[in-house]
PDB file of C-alpha atoms in Angstrom:
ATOM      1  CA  UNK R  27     121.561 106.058 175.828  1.00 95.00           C
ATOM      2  CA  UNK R  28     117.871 105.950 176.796  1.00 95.00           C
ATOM      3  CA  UNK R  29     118.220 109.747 176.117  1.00 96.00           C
ATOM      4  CA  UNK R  30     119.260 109.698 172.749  1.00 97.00           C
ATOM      5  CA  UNK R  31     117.386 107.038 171.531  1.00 96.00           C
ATOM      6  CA  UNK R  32     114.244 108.741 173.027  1.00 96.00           C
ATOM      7  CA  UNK R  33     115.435 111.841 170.875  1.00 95.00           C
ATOM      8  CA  UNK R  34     116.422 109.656 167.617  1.00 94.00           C
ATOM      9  CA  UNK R  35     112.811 108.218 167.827  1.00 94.00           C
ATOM     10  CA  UNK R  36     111.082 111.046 167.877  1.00 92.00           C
ATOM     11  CA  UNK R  37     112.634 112.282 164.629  1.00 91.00           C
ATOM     12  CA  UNK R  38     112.532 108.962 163.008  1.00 90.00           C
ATOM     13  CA  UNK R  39     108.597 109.125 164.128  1.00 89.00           C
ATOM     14  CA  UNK R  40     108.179 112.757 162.454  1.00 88.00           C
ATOM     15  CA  UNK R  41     110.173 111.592 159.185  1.00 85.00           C
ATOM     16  CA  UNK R  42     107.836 108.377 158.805  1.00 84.00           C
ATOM     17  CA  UNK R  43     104.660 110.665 159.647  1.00 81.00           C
ATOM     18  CA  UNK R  44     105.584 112.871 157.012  1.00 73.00           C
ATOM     19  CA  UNK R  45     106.043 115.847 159.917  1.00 72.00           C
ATOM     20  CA  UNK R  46     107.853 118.729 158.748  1.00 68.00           C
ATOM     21  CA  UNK R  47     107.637 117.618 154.848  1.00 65.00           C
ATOM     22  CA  UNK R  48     109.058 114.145 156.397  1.00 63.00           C
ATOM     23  CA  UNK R  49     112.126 115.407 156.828  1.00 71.00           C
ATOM     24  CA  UNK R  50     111.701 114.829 160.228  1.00 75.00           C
ATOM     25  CA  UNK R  51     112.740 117.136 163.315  1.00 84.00           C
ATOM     26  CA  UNK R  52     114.281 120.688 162.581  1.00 84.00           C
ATOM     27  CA  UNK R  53     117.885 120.292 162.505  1.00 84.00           C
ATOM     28  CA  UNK R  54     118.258 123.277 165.787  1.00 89.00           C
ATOM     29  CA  UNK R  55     116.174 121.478 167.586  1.00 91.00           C
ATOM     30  CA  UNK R  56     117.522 118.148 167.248  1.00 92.00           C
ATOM     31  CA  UNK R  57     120.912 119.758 168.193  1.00 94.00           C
ATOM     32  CA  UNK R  58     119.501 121.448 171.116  1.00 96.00           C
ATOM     33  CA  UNK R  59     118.153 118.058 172.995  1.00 95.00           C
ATOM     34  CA  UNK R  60     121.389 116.770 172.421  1.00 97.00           C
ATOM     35  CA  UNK R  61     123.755 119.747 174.207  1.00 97.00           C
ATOM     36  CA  UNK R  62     120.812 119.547 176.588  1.00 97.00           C
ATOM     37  CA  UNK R  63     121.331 115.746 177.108  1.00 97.00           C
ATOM     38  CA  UNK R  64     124.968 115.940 177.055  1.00 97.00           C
ATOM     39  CA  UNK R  65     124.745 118.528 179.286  1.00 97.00           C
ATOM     40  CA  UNK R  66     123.071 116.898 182.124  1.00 96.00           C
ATOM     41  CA  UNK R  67     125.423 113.863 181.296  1.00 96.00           C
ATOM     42  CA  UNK R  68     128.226 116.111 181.697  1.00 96.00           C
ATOM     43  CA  UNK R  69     127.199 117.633 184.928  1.00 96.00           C
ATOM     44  CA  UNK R  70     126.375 114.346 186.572  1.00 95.00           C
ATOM     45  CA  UNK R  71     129.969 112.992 185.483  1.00 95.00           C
ATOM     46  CA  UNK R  72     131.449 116.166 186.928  1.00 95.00           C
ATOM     47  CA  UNK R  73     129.323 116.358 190.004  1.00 93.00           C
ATOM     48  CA  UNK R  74     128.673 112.850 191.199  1.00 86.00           C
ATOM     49  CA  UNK R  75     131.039 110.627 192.639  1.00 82.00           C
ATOM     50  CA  UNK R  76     133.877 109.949 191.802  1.00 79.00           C
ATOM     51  CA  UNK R  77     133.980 113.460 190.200  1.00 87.00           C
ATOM     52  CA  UNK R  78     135.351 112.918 186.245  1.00 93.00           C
ATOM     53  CA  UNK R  79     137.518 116.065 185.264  1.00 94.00           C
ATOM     54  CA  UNK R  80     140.652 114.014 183.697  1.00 94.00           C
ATOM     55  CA  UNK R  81     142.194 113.707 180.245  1.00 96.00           C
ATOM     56  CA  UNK R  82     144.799 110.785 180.323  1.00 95.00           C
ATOM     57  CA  UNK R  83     147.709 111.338 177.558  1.00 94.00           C
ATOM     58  CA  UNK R  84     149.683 108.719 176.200  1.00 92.00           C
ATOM     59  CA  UNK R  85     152.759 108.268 177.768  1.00 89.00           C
ATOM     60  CA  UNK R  86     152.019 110.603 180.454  1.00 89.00           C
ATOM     61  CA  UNK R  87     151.282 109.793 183.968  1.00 86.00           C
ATOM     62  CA  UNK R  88     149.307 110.878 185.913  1.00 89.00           C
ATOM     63  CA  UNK R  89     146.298 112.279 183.889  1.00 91.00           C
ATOM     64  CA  UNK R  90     145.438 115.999 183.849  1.00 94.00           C
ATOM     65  CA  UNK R  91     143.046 117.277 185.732  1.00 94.00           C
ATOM     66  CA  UNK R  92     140.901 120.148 183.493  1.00 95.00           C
ATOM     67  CA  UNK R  93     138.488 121.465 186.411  1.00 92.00           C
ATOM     68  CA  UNK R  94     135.581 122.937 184.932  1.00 94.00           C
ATOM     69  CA  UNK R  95     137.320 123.134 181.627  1.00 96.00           C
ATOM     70  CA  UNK R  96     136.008 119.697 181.073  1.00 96.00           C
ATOM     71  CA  UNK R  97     132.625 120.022 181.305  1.00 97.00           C
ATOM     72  CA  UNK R  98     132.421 122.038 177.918  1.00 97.00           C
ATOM     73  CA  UNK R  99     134.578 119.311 176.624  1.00 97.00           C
ATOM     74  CA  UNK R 100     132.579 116.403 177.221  1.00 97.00           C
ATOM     75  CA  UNK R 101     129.528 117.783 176.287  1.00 98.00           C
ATOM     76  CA  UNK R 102     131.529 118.204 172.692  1.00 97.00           C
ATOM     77  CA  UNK R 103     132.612 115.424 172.901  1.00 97.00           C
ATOM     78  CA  UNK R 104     129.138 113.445 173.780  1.00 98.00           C
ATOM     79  CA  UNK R 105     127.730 115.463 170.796  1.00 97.00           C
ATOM     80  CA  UNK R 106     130.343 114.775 168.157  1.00 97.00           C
ATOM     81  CA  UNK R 107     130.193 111.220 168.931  1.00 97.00           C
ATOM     82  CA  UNK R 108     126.365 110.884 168.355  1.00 97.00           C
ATOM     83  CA  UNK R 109     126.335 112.795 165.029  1.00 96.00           C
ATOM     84  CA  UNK R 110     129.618 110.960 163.834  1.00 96.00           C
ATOM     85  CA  UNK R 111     127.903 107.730 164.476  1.00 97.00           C
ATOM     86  CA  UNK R 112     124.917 109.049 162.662  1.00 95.00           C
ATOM     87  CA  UNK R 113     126.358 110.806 159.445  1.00 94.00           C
ATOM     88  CA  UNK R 114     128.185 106.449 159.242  1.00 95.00           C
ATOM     89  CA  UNK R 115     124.944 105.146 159.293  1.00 93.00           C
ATOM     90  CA  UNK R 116     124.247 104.614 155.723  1.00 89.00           C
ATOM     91  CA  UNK R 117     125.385 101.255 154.908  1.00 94.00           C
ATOM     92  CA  UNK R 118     124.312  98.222 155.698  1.00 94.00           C
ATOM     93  CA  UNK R 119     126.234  96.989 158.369  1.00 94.00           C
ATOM     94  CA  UNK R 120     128.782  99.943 158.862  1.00 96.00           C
ATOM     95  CA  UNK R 121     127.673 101.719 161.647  1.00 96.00           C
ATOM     96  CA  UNK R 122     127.053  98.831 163.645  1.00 96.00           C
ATOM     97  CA  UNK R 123     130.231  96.766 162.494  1.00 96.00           C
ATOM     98  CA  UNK R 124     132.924 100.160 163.892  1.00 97.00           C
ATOM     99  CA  UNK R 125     130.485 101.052 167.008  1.00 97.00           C
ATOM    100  CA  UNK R 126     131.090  97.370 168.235  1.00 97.00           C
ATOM    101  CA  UNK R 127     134.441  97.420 167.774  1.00 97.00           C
ATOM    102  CA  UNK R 128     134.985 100.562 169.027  1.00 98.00           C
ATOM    103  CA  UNK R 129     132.625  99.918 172.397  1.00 98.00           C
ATOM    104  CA  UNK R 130     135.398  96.587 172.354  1.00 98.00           C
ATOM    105  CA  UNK R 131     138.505  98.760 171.782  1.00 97.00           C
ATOM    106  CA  UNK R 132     136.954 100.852 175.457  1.00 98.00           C
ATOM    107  CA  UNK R 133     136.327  97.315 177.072  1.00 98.00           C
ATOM    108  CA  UNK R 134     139.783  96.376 176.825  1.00 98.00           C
ATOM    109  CA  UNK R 135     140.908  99.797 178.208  1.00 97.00           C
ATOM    110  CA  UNK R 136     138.110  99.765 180.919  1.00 97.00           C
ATOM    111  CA  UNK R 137     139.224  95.878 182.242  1.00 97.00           C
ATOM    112  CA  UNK R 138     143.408  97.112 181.515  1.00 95.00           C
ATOM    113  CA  UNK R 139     142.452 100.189 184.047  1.00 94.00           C
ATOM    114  CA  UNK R 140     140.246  97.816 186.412  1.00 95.00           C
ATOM    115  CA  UNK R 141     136.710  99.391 185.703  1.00 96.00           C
ATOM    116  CA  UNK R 142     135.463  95.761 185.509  1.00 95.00           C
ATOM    117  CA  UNK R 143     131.949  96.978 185.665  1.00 96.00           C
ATOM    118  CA  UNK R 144     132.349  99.662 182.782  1.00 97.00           C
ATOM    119  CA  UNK R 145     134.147  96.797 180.513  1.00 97.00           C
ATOM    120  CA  UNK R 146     131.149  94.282 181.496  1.00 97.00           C
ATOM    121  CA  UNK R 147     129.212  96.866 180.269  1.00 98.00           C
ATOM    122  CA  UNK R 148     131.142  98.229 176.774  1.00 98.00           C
ATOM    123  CA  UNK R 149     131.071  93.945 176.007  1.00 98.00           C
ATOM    124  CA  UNK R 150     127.744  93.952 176.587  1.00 98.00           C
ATOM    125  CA  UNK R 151     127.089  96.678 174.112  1.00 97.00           C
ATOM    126  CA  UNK R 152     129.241  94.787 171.614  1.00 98.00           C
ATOM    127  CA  UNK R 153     126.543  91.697 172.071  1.00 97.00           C
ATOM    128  CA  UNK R 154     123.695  93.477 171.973  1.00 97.00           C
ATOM    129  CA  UNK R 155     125.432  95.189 168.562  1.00 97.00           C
ATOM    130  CA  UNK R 156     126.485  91.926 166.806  1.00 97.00           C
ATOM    131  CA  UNK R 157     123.196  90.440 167.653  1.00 96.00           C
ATOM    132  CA  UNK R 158     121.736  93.519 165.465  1.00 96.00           C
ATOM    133  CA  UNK R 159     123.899  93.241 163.162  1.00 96.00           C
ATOM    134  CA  UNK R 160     122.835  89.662 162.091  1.00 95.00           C
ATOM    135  CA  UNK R 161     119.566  91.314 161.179  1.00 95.00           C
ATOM    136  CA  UNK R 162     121.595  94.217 159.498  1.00 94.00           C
ATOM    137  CA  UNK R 163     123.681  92.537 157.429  1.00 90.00           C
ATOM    138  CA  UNK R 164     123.612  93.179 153.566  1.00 89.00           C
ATOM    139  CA  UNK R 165     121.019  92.738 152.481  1.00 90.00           C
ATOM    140  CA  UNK R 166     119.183  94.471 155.466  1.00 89.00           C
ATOM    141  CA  UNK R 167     116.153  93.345 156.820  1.00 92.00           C
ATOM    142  CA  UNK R 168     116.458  95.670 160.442  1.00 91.00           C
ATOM    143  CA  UNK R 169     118.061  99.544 159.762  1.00 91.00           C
ATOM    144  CA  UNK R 170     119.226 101.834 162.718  1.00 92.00           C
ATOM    145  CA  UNK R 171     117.662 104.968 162.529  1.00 91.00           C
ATOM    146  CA  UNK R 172     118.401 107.298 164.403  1.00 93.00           C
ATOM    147  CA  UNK R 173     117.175 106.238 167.604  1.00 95.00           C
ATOM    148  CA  UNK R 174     120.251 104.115 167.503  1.00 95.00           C
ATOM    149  CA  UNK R 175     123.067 105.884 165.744  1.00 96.00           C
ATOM    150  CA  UNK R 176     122.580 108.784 168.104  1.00 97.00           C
ATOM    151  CA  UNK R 177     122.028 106.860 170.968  1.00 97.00           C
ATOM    152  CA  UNK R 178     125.405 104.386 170.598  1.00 97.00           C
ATOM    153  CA  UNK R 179     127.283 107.460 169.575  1.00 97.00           C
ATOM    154  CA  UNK R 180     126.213 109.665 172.841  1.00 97.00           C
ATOM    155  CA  UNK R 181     127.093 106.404 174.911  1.00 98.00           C
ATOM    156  CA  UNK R 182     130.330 105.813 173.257  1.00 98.00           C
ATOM    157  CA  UNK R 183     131.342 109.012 173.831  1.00 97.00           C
ATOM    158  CA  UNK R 184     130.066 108.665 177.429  1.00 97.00           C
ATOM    159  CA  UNK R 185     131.963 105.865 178.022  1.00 98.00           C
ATOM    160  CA  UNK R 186     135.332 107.378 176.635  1.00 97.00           C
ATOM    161  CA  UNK R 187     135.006 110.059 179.056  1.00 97.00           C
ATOM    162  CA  UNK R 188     134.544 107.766 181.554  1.00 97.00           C
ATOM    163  CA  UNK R 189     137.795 106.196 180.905  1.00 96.00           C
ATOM    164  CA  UNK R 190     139.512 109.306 180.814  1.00 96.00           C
ATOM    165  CA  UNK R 191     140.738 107.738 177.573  1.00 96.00           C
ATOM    166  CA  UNK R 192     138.782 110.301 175.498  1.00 97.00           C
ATOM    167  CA  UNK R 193     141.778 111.611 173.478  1.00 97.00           C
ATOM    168  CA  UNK R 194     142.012 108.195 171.802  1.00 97.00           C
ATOM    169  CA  UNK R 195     138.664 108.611 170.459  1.00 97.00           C
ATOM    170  CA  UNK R 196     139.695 109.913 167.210  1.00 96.00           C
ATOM    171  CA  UNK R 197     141.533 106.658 167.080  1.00 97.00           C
ATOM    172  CA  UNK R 198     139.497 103.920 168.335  1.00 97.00           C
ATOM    173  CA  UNK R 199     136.511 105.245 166.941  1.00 97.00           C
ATOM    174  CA  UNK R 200     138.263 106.833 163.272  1.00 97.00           C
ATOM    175  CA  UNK R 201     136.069 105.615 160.943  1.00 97.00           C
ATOM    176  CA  UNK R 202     133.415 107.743 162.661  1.00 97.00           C
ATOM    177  CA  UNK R 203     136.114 110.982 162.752  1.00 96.00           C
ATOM    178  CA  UNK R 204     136.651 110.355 159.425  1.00 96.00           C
ATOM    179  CA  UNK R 205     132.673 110.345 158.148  1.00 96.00           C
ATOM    180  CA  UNK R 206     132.137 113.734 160.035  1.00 95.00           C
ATOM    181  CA  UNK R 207     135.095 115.313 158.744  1.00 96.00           C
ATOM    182  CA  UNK R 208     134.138 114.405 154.961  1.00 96.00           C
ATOM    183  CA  UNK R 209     131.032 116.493 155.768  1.00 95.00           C
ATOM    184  CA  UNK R 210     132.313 119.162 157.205  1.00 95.00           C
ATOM    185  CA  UNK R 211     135.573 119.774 154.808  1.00 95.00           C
ATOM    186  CA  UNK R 212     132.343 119.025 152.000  1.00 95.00           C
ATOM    187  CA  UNK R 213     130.209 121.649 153.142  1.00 93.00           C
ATOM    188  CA  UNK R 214     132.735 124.349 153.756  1.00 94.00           C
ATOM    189  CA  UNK R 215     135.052 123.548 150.825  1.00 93.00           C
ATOM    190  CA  UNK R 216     131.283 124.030 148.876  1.00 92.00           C
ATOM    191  CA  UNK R 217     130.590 127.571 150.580  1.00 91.00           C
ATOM    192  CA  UNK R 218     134.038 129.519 150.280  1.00 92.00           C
ATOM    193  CA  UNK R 219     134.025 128.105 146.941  1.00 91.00           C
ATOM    194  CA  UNK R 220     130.807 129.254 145.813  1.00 88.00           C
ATOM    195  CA  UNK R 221     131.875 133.048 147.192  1.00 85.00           C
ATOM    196  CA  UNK R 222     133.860 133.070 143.536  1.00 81.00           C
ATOM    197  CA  UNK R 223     131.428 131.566 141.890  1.00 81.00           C
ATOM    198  CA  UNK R 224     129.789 127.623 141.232  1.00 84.00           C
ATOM    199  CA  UNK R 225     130.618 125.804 144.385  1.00 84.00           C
ATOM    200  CA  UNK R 226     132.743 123.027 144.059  1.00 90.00           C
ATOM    201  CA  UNK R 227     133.238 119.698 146.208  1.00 91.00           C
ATOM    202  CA  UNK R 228     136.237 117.622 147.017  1.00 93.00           C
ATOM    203  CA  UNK R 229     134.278 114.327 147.558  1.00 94.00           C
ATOM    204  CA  UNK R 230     131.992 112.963 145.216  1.00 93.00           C
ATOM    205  CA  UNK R 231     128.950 112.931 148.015  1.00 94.00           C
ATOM    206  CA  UNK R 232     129.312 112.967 151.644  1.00 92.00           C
ATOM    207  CA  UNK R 233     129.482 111.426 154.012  1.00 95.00           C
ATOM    208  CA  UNK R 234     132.651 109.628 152.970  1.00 95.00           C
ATOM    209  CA  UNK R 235     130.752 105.957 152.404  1.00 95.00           C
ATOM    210  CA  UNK R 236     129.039 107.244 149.904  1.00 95.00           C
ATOM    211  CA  UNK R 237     132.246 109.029 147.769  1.00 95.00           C
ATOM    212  CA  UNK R 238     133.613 105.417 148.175  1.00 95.00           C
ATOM    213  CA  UNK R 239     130.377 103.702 146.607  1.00 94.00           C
ATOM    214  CA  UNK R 240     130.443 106.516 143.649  1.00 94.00           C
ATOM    215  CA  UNK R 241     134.398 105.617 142.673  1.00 94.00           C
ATOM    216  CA  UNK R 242     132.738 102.050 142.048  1.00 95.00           C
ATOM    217  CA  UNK R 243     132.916 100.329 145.362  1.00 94.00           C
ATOM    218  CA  UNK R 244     130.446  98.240 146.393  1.00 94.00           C
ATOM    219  CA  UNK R 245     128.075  98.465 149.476  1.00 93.00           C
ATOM    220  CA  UNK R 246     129.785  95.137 150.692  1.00 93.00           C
ATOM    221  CA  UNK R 247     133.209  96.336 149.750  1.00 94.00           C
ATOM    222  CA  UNK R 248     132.988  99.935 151.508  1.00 96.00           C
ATOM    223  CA  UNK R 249     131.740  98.070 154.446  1.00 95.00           C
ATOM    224  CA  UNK R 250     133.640  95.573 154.899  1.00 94.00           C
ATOM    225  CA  UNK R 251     137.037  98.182 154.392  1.00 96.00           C
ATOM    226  CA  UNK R 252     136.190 100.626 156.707  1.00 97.00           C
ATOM    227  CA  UNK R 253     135.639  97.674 159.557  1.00 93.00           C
ATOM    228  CA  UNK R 254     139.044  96.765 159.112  1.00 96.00           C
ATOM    229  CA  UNK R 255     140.658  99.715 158.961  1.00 97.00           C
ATOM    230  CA  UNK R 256     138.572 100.385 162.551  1.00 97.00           C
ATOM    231  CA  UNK R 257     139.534  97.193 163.923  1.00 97.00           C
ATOM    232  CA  UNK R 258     143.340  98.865 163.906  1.00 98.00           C
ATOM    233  CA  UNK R 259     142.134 101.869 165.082  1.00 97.00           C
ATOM    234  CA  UNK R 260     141.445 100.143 167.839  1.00 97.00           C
ATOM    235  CA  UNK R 261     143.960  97.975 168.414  1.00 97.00           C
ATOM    236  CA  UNK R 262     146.302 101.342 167.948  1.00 97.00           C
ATOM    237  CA  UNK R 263     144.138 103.000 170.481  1.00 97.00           C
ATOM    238  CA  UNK R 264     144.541 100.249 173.264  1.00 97.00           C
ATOM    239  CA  UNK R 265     148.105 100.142 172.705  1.00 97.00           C
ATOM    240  CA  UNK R 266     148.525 103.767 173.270  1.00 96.00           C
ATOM    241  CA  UNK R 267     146.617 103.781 176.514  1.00 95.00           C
ATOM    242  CA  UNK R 268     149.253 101.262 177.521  1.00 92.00           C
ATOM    243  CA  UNK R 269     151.923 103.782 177.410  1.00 88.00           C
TER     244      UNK R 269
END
């Protein structure tokens, strides 16, 4: 977390400064800290005790051990997570509304699986979020940046891992899947269209929020959907981790 919000910061810093025409840190680089990060996240997980090299299924028991198959895993997954939670951030209120319900959805797992001290800490995340989120609210007086999107994404992900819940993800945390996927189905719908000619785009805008706002939803509205489809997302996801 500290990481990533260290890393966030510095390219919020350079895009108020008006560094690099204010568009703040070069996207390669940015990516680069975060494998790096995710890396050493990764390797501590593996390494340190107790060693975390498991992927728990649904329904199956007991979870699979990936040996150093996981490391490259995590460190997608640690990565994914940060830029999903970033591409979300751009309503008021939506990034922070599913990453506190989602850090919820991983405290429920965490106490059901008695990690008591990685719940405590998920529901104190989800505090610390709604307590934001007052201030975040539309109309918002506080914003996220990314020295938090990235940083509650990276820990999210962390945290999934650390459950060995990870291939709920995608469930607990879908409105987040669903924002990155918009982009990337956007941007490479775009470029094997444009091989034959104008490029054309299945969403209005990306990320999704914004395709929603376009059709004539409000801020308020889009928000206030997406949390609720998120709250069964993870409801669904600690139900399957029953199994």
């Amino acid at each position: 977390m500290v990481g990533y919000g260290a890393l966030g910061a510095l390219d919020d810093y350079m895009g108020v400064r008006g560094l690099n025409s204010g568009a703040g840190m070069l996207g390669r680089w940015k990516m680069l800290g975060q494998i790096l990060l995710a890396s050493v996240v990764a390797l501590v997980l593996h390494f340190g005790p107790p060693a975390l090299d498991e992927m728990a299924i649904p329904g199956v028991r007991p979870a699979v051990s990936l040996g150093l198959f996981w490391l490259p895993i995590a460190v997608f997954i640690i990565v994914g997570t940060s830029n999903a939670v970033n591409f979300t951030d751009g309503l008021d209120g939506l990034a922070g509304s599913c990453a506190a319900l989602s850090f919820a959805g991983y405290g429920v797992i965490a106490q059901l699986q008695g990690q008591g001290w990685l719940a405590t800490f998920c529901f104190t995340m989800v505090g610390a979020i709604l307590a934001f989120l007052w201030f975040n609210a539309h109309p918002a007086e506080l914003i996220m940046g990314d020295a938090g999107s990235l940083a509650l994404g990276a820990t999210l992900g962390t945290v999934a891992l650390m459950t060995t819940q990870w291939l709920l993800l995608p469930v607990i945390g879908v409105i987040f899947v669903a924002e990155m996927l918009s982009v990337i189905i956007q941007v490479s719908y775009f470029k094997w269209t444009k091989r034959k000619g104008p490029g054309k785009r299945i969403f209005k805008m990306s990320p999704l929020h914004y395709h929603f706002e376009l059709s004539g939803w409000s801020e308020t509205h889009v928000t206030q959907r997406f949390w609720l489809i998120n709250i069964v997302g993870a409801m669904l996801g600690i139900a399957l981790a029953l199994l």
